[in-house]
């Protein structure tokens, strides 16, 4: 086995030995990996039938194995109820250990197959919900299957506070001026167009934008480029709908409730949206991939950062 495989097997063995010593002291039962696999399957499945399907055995085998394990440990791991098998706090703890062991073994296998270093750890990433759905998720689908030992925690937000408070390691943000204390890469220019749905356009004259029913970001996004443009170019317009995210604005437009200025990566003609204007000149912004300077020493963060920089592409 390679050094990588040996490293993860050592970590796995140490984890199992630690729990084995605890239980041996109290019960003299020798907890082993198949026990953890059983517990994890029942926690995930919630019933004997689903656990049996996960383990590819019959239900009676799972039932007898759980009974033997609980008898050996001298305490219950699950409580039977109408909802199924409910795990105790001990079962939850053991299931967490089983998941770590599972991830370590997966990472070791990948390391052996690839003959290189396995990237592992947890990276916290923040972005807006519109960027998440339109740009981030397609990018993650391209490369994350190749990093089975890498865990990604996602949160949606419209500000930079996550990185500043160290609540996140990487941020995808639409801005013209990222904070100076962050480092990163400008990925693309994002422009905006006034759009409406095909259904909405069937009942209105799109020639006069000021006479339309407008959908706009609310006061949570006071400096959004589309808000600035509307106030300067259509000062008399009072939006009929206000939303706290551009994804919500887009959904209302798609539902035929009015018009809005949308970023180009959210304008999908295949979903019934039609541009009513050319790009709003002078009101575009940039998509930035950002991190903290101290995160550049973390292999997991650097790897995810580089993969995102390669994979994120705005629609042509």
mmCIF file of C-alpha atoms in Angstrom:
data_model
loop_
_atom_site.group_PDB
_atom_site.id
_atom_site.type_symbol
_atom_site.label_atom_id
_atom_site.label_comp_id
_atom_site.label_asym_id
_atom_site.label_seq_id
_atom_site.Cartn_x
_atom_site.Cartn_y
_atom_site.Cartn_z
ATOM 1 C CA UNK A 1 0.000 0.000 0.000
ATOM 2 C CA UNK A 2 1.185 3.555 -0.694
ATOM 3 C CA UNK A 3 2.108 6.068 2.003
ATOM 4 C CA UNK A 4 -1.292 7.738 1.448
ATOM 5 C CA UNK A 5 -3.149 4.510 1.971
ATOM 6 C CA UNK A 6 -1.074 3.749 5.040
ATOM 7 C CA UNK A 7 -1.757 7.203 6.469
ATOM 8 C CA UNK A 8 -5.514 6.857 6.221
ATOM 9 C CA UNK A 9 -5.490 3.284 7.441
ATOM 10 C CA UNK A 10 -3.456 4.433 10.458
ATOM 11 C CA UNK A 11 -5.944 7.240 11.158
ATOM 12 C CA UNK A 12 -8.834 4.811 10.778
ATOM 13 C CA UNK A 13 -7.161 2.225 13.027
ATOM 14 C CA UNK A 14 -6.425 4.804 15.715
ATOM 15 C CA UNK A 15 -10.055 5.940 15.655
ATOM 16 C CA UNK A 16 -11.330 2.394 16.020
ATOM 17 C CA UNK A 17 -8.821 1.562 18.759
ATOM 18 C CA UNK A 18 -9.832 4.618 20.762
ATOM 19 C CA UNK A 19 -13.456 3.554 20.786
ATOM 20 C CA UNK A 20 -12.529 -0.079 21.355
ATOM 21 C CA UNK A 21 -10.570 0.821 24.480
ATOM 22 C CA UNK A 22 -13.512 2.782 25.865
ATOM 23 C CA UNK A 23 -15.922 -0.048 25.358
ATOM 24 C CA UNK A 24 -13.503 -2.731 26.477
ATOM 25 C CA UNK A 25 -13.058 -0.966 29.786
ATOM 26 C CA UNK A 26 -16.796 -1.004 30.415
ATOM 27 C CA UNK A 27 -18.108 -4.059 28.600
ATOM 28 C CA UNK A 28 -15.138 -6.150 27.366
ATOM 29 C CA UNK A 29 -16.798 -6.166 23.933
ATOM 30 C CA UNK A 30 -14.380 -5.926 20.981
ATOM 31 C CA UNK A 31 -15.967 -3.310 18.710
ATOM 32 C CA UNK A 32 -14.858 -3.697 15.098
ATOM 33 C CA UNK A 33 -15.414 -2.102 11.695
ATOM 34 C CA UNK A 34 -18.404 -4.282 10.630
ATOM 35 C CA UNK A 35 -20.182 -3.097 13.792
ATOM 36 C CA UNK A 36 -19.694 0.515 12.737
ATOM 37 C CA UNK A 37 -20.898 -0.286 9.218
ATOM 38 C CA UNK A 38 -24.041 -1.840 10.692
ATOM 39 C CA UNK A 39 -24.748 1.158 12.926
ATOM 40 C CA UNK A 40 -24.176 3.619 10.090
ATOM 41 C CA UNK A 41 -26.513 1.719 7.764
ATOM 42 C CA UNK A 42 -29.311 1.684 10.343
ATOM 43 C CA UNK A 43 -28.831 5.368 11.182
ATOM 44 C CA UNK A 44 -28.935 6.261 7.502
ATOM 45 C CA UNK A 45 -31.798 3.947 6.655
ATOM 46 C CA UNK A 46 -33.940 4.446 9.728
ATOM 47 C CA UNK A 47 -35.465 0.999 9.401
ATOM 48 C CA UNK A 48 -34.364 -2.621 9.238
ATOM 49 C CA UNK A 49 -35.543 -2.931 5.652
ATOM 50 C CA UNK A 50 -33.607 0.103 4.374
ATOM 51 C CA UNK A 51 -30.522 -0.856 6.369
ATOM 52 C CA UNK A 52 -30.694 -4.361 4.912
ATOM 53 C CA UNK A 53 -30.902 -2.880 1.413
ATOM 54 C CA UNK A 54 -27.839 -0.702 2.069
ATOM 55 C CA UNK A 55 -25.880 -3.684 3.425
ATOM 56 C CA UNK A 56 -27.238 -6.058 0.748
ATOM 57 C CA UNK A 57 -28.381 -8.635 3.291
ATOM 58 C CA UNK A 58 -31.795 -9.750 4.495
ATOM 59 C CA UNK A 59 -33.758 -8.049 7.269
ATOM 60 C CA UNK A 60 -33.377 -10.904 9.745
ATOM 61 C CA UNK A 61 -29.589 -10.672 9.464
ATOM 62 C CA UNK A 62 -29.671 -6.979 10.381
ATOM 63 C CA UNK A 63 -32.074 -7.638 13.265
ATOM 64 C CA UNK A 64 -29.890 -10.381 14.770
ATOM 65 C CA UNK A 65 -26.710 -8.339 14.297
ATOM 66 C CA UNK A 66 -28.184 -5.332 16.125
ATOM 67 C CA UNK A 67 -29.390 -7.541 18.980
ATOM 68 C CA UNK A 68 -25.942 -9.149 19.320
ATOM 69 C CA UNK A 69 -24.190 -5.793 19.233
ATOM 70 C CA UNK A 70 -26.438 -4.213 21.868
ATOM 71 C CA UNK A 71 -26.050 -7.283 24.065
ATOM 72 C CA UNK A 72 -22.283 -7.133 23.724
ATOM 73 C CA UNK A 73 -22.152 -3.427 24.560
ATOM 74 C CA UNK A 74 -24.639 -3.799 27.380
ATOM 75 C CA UNK A 75 -26.750 -0.841 26.251
ATOM 76 C CA UNK A 76 -29.290 0.083 23.613
ATOM 77 C CA UNK A 77 -28.225 1.735 20.385
ATOM 78 C CA UNK A 78 -31.684 2.212 18.855
ATOM 79 C CA UNK A 79 -35.195 2.788 20.071
ATOM 80 C CA UNK A 80 -37.941 1.158 18.040
ATOM 81 C CA UNK A 81 -40.894 3.444 17.275
ATOM 82 C CA UNK A 82 -43.622 3.919 14.695
ATOM 83 C CA UNK A 83 -41.204 6.119 12.760
ATOM 84 C CA UNK A 84 -38.621 3.332 12.625
ATOM 85 C CA UNK A 85 -35.380 2.736 14.482
ATOM 86 C CA UNK A 86 -34.358 5.926 16.306
ATOM 87 C CA UNK A 87 -30.632 6.109 17.163
ATOM 88 C CA UNK A 88 -29.501 6.941 20.683
ATOM 89 C CA UNK A 89 -26.794 9.542 21.274
ATOM 90 C CA UNK A 90 -24.257 6.704 21.422
ATOM 91 C CA UNK A 91 -25.387 5.413 18.025
ATOM 92 C CA UNK A 92 -25.096 8.919 16.582
ATOM 93 C CA UNK A 93 -21.533 9.210 17.906
ATOM 94 C CA UNK A 94 -20.540 5.840 16.503
ATOM 95 C CA UNK A 95 -22.188 6.650 13.164
ATOM 96 C CA UNK A 96 -20.103 9.826 12.920
ATOM 97 C CA UNK A 97 -16.966 7.785 13.532
ATOM 98 C CA UNK A 98 -18.103 5.293 10.890
ATOM 99 C CA UNK A 99 -18.562 8.100 8.362
ATOM 100 C CA UNK A 100 -15.046 9.381 9.040
ATOM 101 C CA UNK A 101 -13.652 5.889 8.607
ATOM 102 C CA UNK A 102 -15.670 5.493 5.404
ATOM 103 C CA UNK A 103 -14.288 8.775 4.029
ATOM 104 C CA UNK A 104 -10.747 7.827 5.024
ATOM 105 C CA UNK A 105 -11.007 4.493 3.221
ATOM 106 C CA UNK A 106 -12.456 6.161 0.121
ATOM 107 C CA UNK A 107 -9.636 8.696 0.155
ATOM 108 C CA UNK A 108 -7.048 5.957 0.583
ATOM 109 C CA UNK A 109 -8.472 4.027 -2.373
ATOM 110 C CA UNK A 110 -8.387 7.128 -4.541
ATOM 111 C CA UNK A 111 -4.826 7.811 -3.430
ATOM 112 C CA UNK A 112 -3.758 4.292 -4.372
ATOM 113 C CA UNK A 113 -5.510 4.503 -7.741
ATOM 114 C CA UNK A 114 -4.110 7.942 -8.551
ATOM 115 C CA UNK A 115 -0.727 7.349 -6.975
ATOM 116 C CA UNK A 116 -0.705 10.815 -5.445
ATOM 117 C CA UNK A 117 -1.695 12.921 -2.495
ATOM 118 C CA UNK A 118 -5.329 12.865 -1.386
ATOM 119 C CA UNK A 119 -6.940 16.236 -0.723
ATOM 120 C CA UNK A 120 -9.021 16.079 2.443
ATOM 121 C CA UNK A 121 -10.587 18.387 4.988
ATOM 122 C CA UNK A 122 -13.516 20.801 5.189
ATOM 123 C CA UNK A 123 -13.738 24.030 3.198
ATOM 124 C CA UNK A 124 -16.435 26.634 3.892
ATOM 125 C CA UNK A 125 -17.705 28.559 0.886
ATOM 126 C CA UNK A 126 -20.145 31.456 0.722
ATOM 127 C CA UNK A 127 -21.919 33.015 -2.257
ATOM 128 C CA UNK A 128 -25.286 34.488 -3.189
ATOM 129 C CA UNK A 129 -28.155 32.139 -3.958
ATOM 130 C CA UNK A 130 -28.216 33.226 -7.608
ATOM 131 C CA UNK A 131 -24.502 32.474 -8.041
ATOM 132 C CA UNK A 132 -24.979 29.163 -6.230
ATOM 133 C CA UNK A 133 -27.729 27.916 -8.527
ATOM 134 C CA UNK A 134 -26.537 29.295 -11.850
ATOM 135 C CA UNK A 135 -22.734 29.099 -11.612
ATOM 136 C CA UNK A 136 -21.410 27.232 -8.586
ATOM 137 C CA UNK A 137 -23.450 24.029 -8.723
ATOM 138 C CA UNK A 138 -22.608 23.259 -12.387
ATOM 139 C CA UNK A 139 -18.933 23.842 -11.578
ATOM 140 C CA UNK A 140 -18.959 21.595 -8.513
ATOM 141 C CA UNK A 141 -20.578 18.798 -10.506
ATOM 142 C CA UNK A 142 -17.552 18.801 -12.804
ATOM 143 C CA UNK A 143 -14.796 18.180 -10.284
ATOM 144 C CA UNK A 144 -16.068 17.373 -6.780
ATOM 145 C CA UNK A 145 -16.556 13.631 -7.534
ATOM 146 C CA UNK A 146 -12.778 13.524 -7.903
ATOM 147 C CA UNK A 147 -12.294 14.648 -4.275
ATOM 148 C CA UNK A 148 -14.171 12.120 -2.126
ATOM 149 C CA UNK A 149 -12.273 13.127 1.025
ATOM 150 C CA UNK A 150 -13.028 16.843 0.613
ATOM 151 C CA UNK A 151 -16.059 18.180 2.496
ATOM 152 C CA UNK A 152 -17.704 21.409 1.359
ATOM 153 C CA UNK A 153 -19.898 23.549 3.607
ATOM 154 C CA UNK A 154 -22.038 26.027 1.648
ATOM 155 C CA UNK A 155 -23.807 29.145 2.878
ATOM 156 C CA UNK A 156 -25.647 31.847 0.948
ATOM 157 C CA UNK A 157 -25.099 35.491 1.824
ATOM 158 C CA UNK A 158 -24.868 38.887 0.141
ATOM 159 C CA UNK A 159 -21.958 40.372 2.095
ATOM 160 C CA UNK A 160 -18.284 39.825 2.862
ATOM 161 C CA UNK A 161 -18.747 39.456 6.615
ATOM 162 C CA UNK A 162 -18.448 35.672 6.377
ATOM 163 C CA UNK A 163 -14.813 35.891 5.302
ATOM 164 C CA UNK A 164 -13.989 38.773 7.610
ATOM 165 C CA UNK A 165 -15.346 36.878 10.639
ATOM 166 C CA UNK A 166 -13.596 33.709 9.439
ATOM 167 C CA UNK A 167 -16.961 32.001 9.039
ATOM 168 C CA UNK A 168 -15.927 31.055 5.496
ATOM 169 C CA UNK A 169 -12.733 30.239 3.624
ATOM 170 C CA UNK A 170 -13.772 31.108 0.070
ATOM 171 C CA UNK A 171 -16.325 33.551 -1.299
ATOM 172 C CA UNK A 172 -17.848 34.031 -4.745
ATOM 173 C CA UNK A 173 -19.000 37.637 -4.947
ATOM 174 C CA UNK A 174 -20.357 40.098 -7.500
ATOM 175 C CA UNK A 175 -18.570 43.354 -6.825
ATOM 176 C CA UNK A 176 -16.483 46.051 -8.481
ATOM 177 C CA UNK A 177 -14.315 46.602 -5.409
ATOM 178 C CA UNK A 178 -13.537 43.574 -3.215
ATOM 179 C CA UNK A 179 -12.200 44.363 0.262
ATOM 180 C CA UNK A 180 -8.465 45.037 0.305
ATOM 181 C CA UNK A 181 -7.809 42.504 3.085
ATOM 182 C CA UNK A 182 -8.944 39.650 0.822
ATOM 183 C CA UNK A 183 -7.049 38.066 -2.050
ATOM 184 C CA UNK A 184 -8.482 36.460 -5.142
ATOM 185 C CA UNK A 185 -9.149 36.385 -8.822
ATOM 186 C CA UNK A 186 -11.539 38.249 -11.106
ATOM 187 C CA UNK A 187 -13.377 35.562 -13.077
ATOM 188 C CA UNK A 188 -15.676 37.487 -15.404
ATOM 189 C CA UNK A 189 -17.640 40.620 -16.156
ATOM 190 C CA UNK A 190 -21.368 40.385 -15.483
ATOM 191 C CA UNK A 191 -23.780 42.631 -17.375
ATOM 192 C CA UNK A 192 -27.491 43.238 -16.816
ATOM 193 C CA UNK A 193 -30.495 43.481 -19.137
ATOM 194 C CA UNK A 194 -34.133 44.317 -18.581
ATOM 195 C CA UNK A 195 -36.125 41.117 -19.043
ATOM 196 C CA UNK A 196 -39.649 39.792 -18.930
ATOM 197 C CA UNK A 197 -41.370 36.471 -19.439
ATOM 198 C CA UNK A 198 -43.074 35.511 -22.688
ATOM 199 C CA UNK A 199 -46.404 35.302 -20.866
ATOM 200 C CA UNK A 200 -46.062 38.807 -19.416
ATOM 201 C CA UNK A 201 -45.225 40.268 -22.821
ATOM 202 C CA UNK A 202 -48.438 38.900 -24.290
ATOM 203 C CA UNK A 203 -50.505 41.340 -22.221
ATOM 204 C CA UNK A 204 -48.400 44.543 -22.247
ATOM 205 C CA UNK A 205 -46.665 46.914 -24.623
ATOM 206 C CA UNK A 206 -42.940 46.473 -23.867
ATOM 207 C CA UNK A 207 -42.025 49.745 -25.589
ATOM 208 C CA UNK A 208 -42.284 51.910 -22.476
ATOM 209 C CA UNK A 209 -40.286 50.460 -19.604
ATOM 210 C CA UNK A 210 -41.549 53.087 -17.144
ATOM 211 C CA UNK A 211 -45.111 51.804 -17.556
ATOM 212 C CA UNK A 212 -44.291 48.201 -16.672
ATOM 213 C CA UNK A 213 -44.748 46.400 -13.373
ATOM 214 C CA UNK A 214 -41.251 46.345 -11.903
ATOM 215 C CA UNK A 215 -39.614 43.717 -9.708
ATOM 216 C CA UNK A 216 -36.482 44.823 -7.857
ATOM 217 C CA UNK A 217 -34.072 44.038 -5.029
ATOM 218 C CA UNK A 218 -35.239 45.478 -1.717
ATOM 219 C CA UNK A 219 -33.353 47.713 0.707
ATOM 220 C CA UNK A 220 -31.164 44.764 1.687
ATOM 221 C CA UNK A 221 -29.292 45.433 -1.593
ATOM 222 C CA UNK A 222 -29.343 49.270 -1.765
ATOM 223 C CA UNK A 223 -26.206 49.552 -3.917
ATOM 224 C CA UNK A 224 -27.028 46.830 -6.396
ATOM 225 C CA UNK A 225 -26.183 47.945 -9.981
ATOM 226 C CA UNK A 226 -29.767 47.384 -11.135
ATOM 227 C CA UNK A 227 -31.096 49.561 -8.308
ATOM 228 C CA UNK A 228 -28.664 52.355 -9.186
ATOM 229 C CA UNK A 229 -29.585 52.139 -12.887
ATOM 230 C CA UNK A 230 -33.339 52.213 -12.252
ATOM 231 C CA UNK A 231 -33.128 55.194 -9.924
ATOM 232 C CA UNK A 232 -31.035 57.133 -12.422
ATOM 233 C CA UNK A 233 -32.794 56.137 -15.649
ATOM 234 C CA UNK A 234 -36.376 55.616 -14.417
ATOM 235 C CA UNK A 235 -36.648 57.829 -11.309
ATOM 236 C CA UNK A 236 -40.437 57.786 -11.304
ATOM 237 C CA UNK A 237 -40.739 53.978 -11.141
ATOM 238 C CA UNK A 238 -41.931 52.439 -7.893
ATOM 239 C CA UNK A 239 -41.409 48.661 -7.931
ATOM 240 C CA UNK A 240 -44.494 46.529 -7.466
ATOM 241 C CA UNK A 241 -42.434 43.731 -5.916
ATOM 242 C CA UNK A 242 -39.255 43.838 -3.836
ATOM 243 C CA UNK A 243 -37.102 40.791 -3.073
ATOM 244 C CA UNK A 244 -34.056 40.176 -0.901
ATOM 245 C CA UNK A 245 -32.177 38.209 -3.575
ATOM 246 C CA UNK A 246 -31.694 38.311 -7.327
ATOM 247 C CA UNK A 247 -32.727 34.674 -7.578
ATOM 248 C CA UNK A 248 -36.103 35.601 -6.093
ATOM 249 C CA UNK A 249 -36.353 38.563 -8.499
ATOM 250 C CA UNK A 250 -35.708 36.173 -11.391
ATOM 251 C CA UNK A 251 -38.353 33.722 -10.218
ATOM 252 C CA UNK A 252 -40.982 36.472 -10.056
ATOM 253 C CA UNK A 253 -40.084 37.595 -13.579
ATOM 254 C CA UNK A 254 -40.293 34.009 -14.786
ATOM 255 C CA UNK A 255 -43.729 33.726 -13.190
ATOM 256 C CA UNK A 256 -44.963 36.611 -15.355
ATOM 257 C CA UNK A 257 -45.390 39.185 -12.600
ATOM 258 C CA UNK A 258 -43.386 41.971 -14.218
ATOM 259 C CA UNK A 259 -40.019 43.092 -15.568
ATOM 260 C CA UNK A 260 -36.594 43.388 -13.945
ATOM 261 C CA UNK A 261 -32.958 44.015 -14.762
ATOM 262 C CA UNK A 262 -31.259 40.614 -14.425
ATOM 263 C CA UNK A 263 -27.636 39.441 -14.601
ATOM 264 C CA UNK A 264 -26.813 37.717 -17.857
ATOM 265 C CA UNK A 265 -26.088 34.362 -16.186
ATOM 266 C CA UNK A 266 -29.717 34.180 -14.988
ATOM 267 C CA UNK A 267 -31.286 34.987 -18.364
ATOM 268 C CA UNK A 268 -32.277 31.654 -19.886
ATOM 269 C CA UNK A 269 -34.462 31.887 -23.005
ATOM 270 C CA UNK A 270 -35.241 28.220 -22.577
ATOM 271 C CA UNK A 271 -37.159 29.118 -19.417
ATOM 272 C CA UNK A 272 -39.291 31.727 -21.099
ATOM 273 C CA UNK A 273 -37.260 34.905 -20.414
ATOM 274 C CA UNK A 274 -36.847 37.567 -23.103
ATOM 275 C CA UNK A 275 -34.469 40.583 -22.989
ATOM 276 C CA UNK A 276 -36.143 43.956 -23.481
ATOM 277 C CA UNK A 277 -32.916 45.944 -23.633
ATOM 278 C CA UNK A 278 -29.277 45.796 -24.570
ATOM 279 C CA UNK A 279 -26.761 45.400 -21.696
ATOM 280 C CA UNK A 280 -27.010 48.348 -19.307
ATOM 281 C CA UNK A 281 -23.805 50.187 -20.224
ATOM 282 C CA UNK A 282 -21.824 51.454 -17.273
ATOM 283 C CA UNK A 283 -23.678 49.304 -14.752
ATOM 284 C CA UNK A 284 -21.906 45.982 -15.124
ATOM 285 C CA UNK A 285 -19.990 44.320 -12.291
ATOM 286 C CA UNK A 286 -17.396 41.594 -11.793
ATOM 287 C CA UNK A 287 -17.511 38.068 -10.446
ATOM 288 C CA UNK A 288 -14.691 37.566 -7.933
ATOM 289 C CA UNK A 289 -13.343 34.418 -6.326
ATOM 290 C CA UNK A 290 -11.894 35.479 -2.967
ATOM 291 C CA UNK A 291 -10.201 34.045 0.102
ATOM 292 C CA UNK A 292 -8.261 35.208 3.153
ATOM 293 C CA UNK A 293 -4.455 35.451 2.938
ATOM 294 C CA UNK A 294 -4.033 32.904 5.745
ATOM 295 C CA UNK A 295 -6.054 30.324 3.790
ATOM 296 C CA UNK A 296 -3.452 30.171 1.039
ATOM 297 C CA UNK A 297 -1.426 27.833 3.242
ATOM 298 C CA UNK A 298 -4.239 25.266 3.336
ATOM 299 C CA UNK A 299 -4.005 22.639 0.597
ATOM 300 C CA UNK A 300 -7.749 21.957 0.675
ATOM 301 C CA UNK A 301 -8.646 25.646 0.202
ATOM 302 C CA UNK A 302 -6.057 26.204 -2.526
ATOM 303 C CA UNK A 303 -7.234 23.105 -4.395
ATOM 304 C CA UNK A 304 -10.901 24.127 -4.299
ATOM 305 C CA UNK A 305 -10.003 27.709 -5.219
ATOM 306 C CA UNK A 306 -8.031 26.597 -8.295
ATOM 307 C CA UNK A 307 -10.712 24.131 -9.392
ATOM 308 C CA UNK A 308 -13.434 26.778 -9.132
ATOM 309 C CA UNK A 309 -11.324 29.262 -11.087
ATOM 310 C CA UNK A 310 -11.068 26.721 -13.910
ATOM 311 C CA UNK A 311 -14.632 25.405 -13.832
ATOM 312 C CA UNK A 312 -16.844 28.475 -13.383
ATOM 313 C CA UNK A 313 -17.971 29.784 -16.732
ATOM 314 C CA UNK A 314 -20.643 32.347 -17.492
ATOM 315 C CA UNK A 315 -23.127 31.463 -20.251
ATOM 316 C CA UNK A 316 -22.107 32.866 -23.634
#
